[in-house]
Amino acid sequence: MSDLVNSFHVLDYVAMGMFFLVCTGIGVYYGCYKKQKTTEEYLLGSRRMHLVPVAISLLVTYQSAISVLGVPLEIYVYNTMSYYMWVAVMIANAIQGFLIVPLVYPLGISSSYEVGHNQPLYICLPVASF
């Protein structure tokens, strides 16, 4: 019985092979055939990306291997007290989405290090860094 659970079968190898082929194909396509010309085009998608890819990127950024492994342990150790953390994270994401992003997006910057001394956000950054 344990041999069936702990080993790969033919369908598992097919699924893994397909996954690697798709990932390799995407990499070869964007690496060889569709090259970006500027750094802004590479890092920010020329600021022309639609809502869905940006939302998926943010979701995947927040979902890391550490959180996948750590959240069940936190629930086990701290019981329902860890739900307070998730409430705080939701409040922080709402503040970020409704207050910070609309303030920073019109400035056309991609990092807080790009804010100059002439821009109004410069006054807020030392306070926000605490």
Coordinates of C-alpha atoms in Angstrom, one line a residue:
M1 CA 0.0 0.0 0.0
S2 CA 2.8 2.5 0.8
D3 CA 4.4 1.9 -2.6
L4 CA 1.3 3.3 -4.3
V5 CA 1.3 6.5 -2.2
N6 CA 5.0 7.3 -2.2
S7 CA 5.8 6.9 -5.9
F8 CA 5.2 8.7 -9.2
H9 CA 2.9 7.1 -11.7
V10 CA 2.8 7.6 -15.5
L11 CA 0.2 10.4 -15.2
D12 CA 2.4 12.2 -12.6
Y13 CA 5.4 12.1 -15.0
V14 CA 3.2 13.4 -17.9
A15 CA 1.8 16.2 -15.8
M16 CA 5.3 17.2 -14.6
G17 CA 6.7 17.0 -18.2
M18 CA 3.9 19.2 -19.5
F19 CA 4.5 21.7 -16.7
F20 CA 8.2 21.9 -17.5
L21 CA 7.5 22.2 -21.3
V22 CA 5.0 25.0 -20.9
C23 CA 7.4 26.9 -18.5
T24 CA 10.3 26.4 -20.9
G25 CA 8.3 27.5 -23.9
I26 CA 7.2 30.7 -22.2
G27 CA 10.8 31.4 -21.2
V28 CA 12.2 30.7 -24.7
Y29 CA 9.5 32.8 -26.3
Y30 CA 10.0 35.9 -24.1
G31 CA 13.8 35.4 -24.0
C32 CA 14.5 35.0 -27.7
Y33 CA 11.6 36.3 -29.7
K34 CA 9.9 39.0 -27.7
K35 CA 12.6 41.0 -26.1
Q36 CA 12.0 44.1 -24.1
K37 CA 13.9 47.3 -25.1
T38 CA 13.9 49.3 -21.9
T39 CA 14.0 48.5 -18.2
E40 CA 10.6 50.1 -17.7
E41 CA 9.1 47.8 -20.3
Y42 CA 10.7 44.8 -18.7
L43 CA 9.9 45.5 -15.0
L44 CA 6.5 47.4 -15.4
G45 CA 5.1 46.1 -18.7
S46 CA 5.3 49.6 -20.1
R47 CA 2.6 50.4 -17.6
R48 CA 0.0 49.0 -19.9
M49 CA -0.9 45.7 -18.2
H50 CA -4.5 44.9 -17.5
L51 CA -6.1 44.3 -14.1
V52 CA -6.1 40.5 -14.1
P53 CA -2.3 39.9 -14.6
V54 CA -1.5 42.6 -12.0
A55 CA -3.9 41.1 -9.5
I56 CA -2.6 37.6 -10.1
S57 CA 1.0 38.9 -9.7
L58 CA 0.1 40.6 -6.4
L59 CA -1.7 37.5 -5.1
V60 CA 1.2 35.2 -5.9
T61 CA 3.6 37.7 -4.4
Y62 CA 1.7 37.5 -1.1
Q63 CA 1.4 33.7 -1.2
S64 CA 4.9 32.4 -0.6
A65 CA 6.2 28.9 0.4
I66 CA 6.9 30.2 3.9
S67 CA 3.3 31.2 4.4
V68 CA 2.0 28.0 3.0
L69 CA 4.1 26.1 5.5
G70 CA 3.8 28.5 8.4
V71 CA 0.1 29.3 8.5
P72 CA -1.1 25.8 9.5
L73 CA 1.6 25.8 12.2
E74 CA 0.4 29.2 13.5
I75 CA -3.2 28.0 13.6
Y76 CA -2.1 24.8 15.5
V77 CA 0.1 26.7 18.0
Y78 CA -1.9 29.9 18.5
N79 CA -5.4 28.6 17.7
T80 CA -7.9 31.3 16.7
M81 CA -5.6 34.1 17.9
S82 CA -3.9 34.1 14.5
Y83 CA -7.1 35.3 12.9
Y84 CA -6.4 38.7 14.4
M85 CA -3.3 38.8 12.2
W86 CA -5.4 38.0 9.1
V87 CA -7.8 40.8 10.0
A88 CA -4.8 43.2 10.4
V89 CA -3.4 42.1 7.0
M90 CA -6.8 42.7 5.3
I91 CA -7.0 46.2 6.9
A92 CA -3.4 47.0 5.8
N93 CA -4.2 45.8 2.2
A94 CA -7.3 48.0 2.1
I95 CA -5.3 51.0 3.3
Q96 CA -2.6 50.2 0.7
G97 CA -5.1 49.8 -2.1
F98 CA -7.4 52.7 -1.4
L99 CA -5.0 55.3 0.1
I100 CA -1.3 54.6 -0.8
V101 CA -1.6 53.4 -4.4
P102 CA -3.8 56.3 -5.6
L103 CA -1.3 58.7 -4.0
V104 CA 1.8 57.2 -5.5
Y105 CA 0.5 56.0 -9.0
P106 CA 0.1 59.5 -10.5
L107 CA 3.7 60.3 -9.6
G108 CA 4.8 57.7 -12.2
I109 CA 7.3 56.0 -9.9
S110 CA 8.0 52.4 -9.3
S111 CA 9.8 52.6 -6.0
S112 CA 9.8 54.9 -2.9
Y113 CA 13.5 55.5 -3.6
E114 CA 12.6 57.4 -6.8
V115 CA 10.7 60.1 -4.8
G116 CA 12.6 63.4 -5.1
H117 CA 12.7 66.4 -2.8
N118 CA 10.2 68.3 -4.9
Q119 CA 7.4 65.8 -4.7
P120 CA 4.7 66.0 -2.0
L121 CA 5.2 62.4 -0.9
Y122 CA 8.7 63.1 0.3
I123 CA 7.3 64.6 3.5
C124 CA 5.2 61.5 4.2
L125 CA 8.0 58.9 3.6
P126 CA 9.9 59.3 6.9
V127 CA 6.7 59.0 8.8
A128 CA 5.5 56.0 6.8
S129 CA 8.9 54.2 7.3
F130 CA 8.3 53.6 11.0

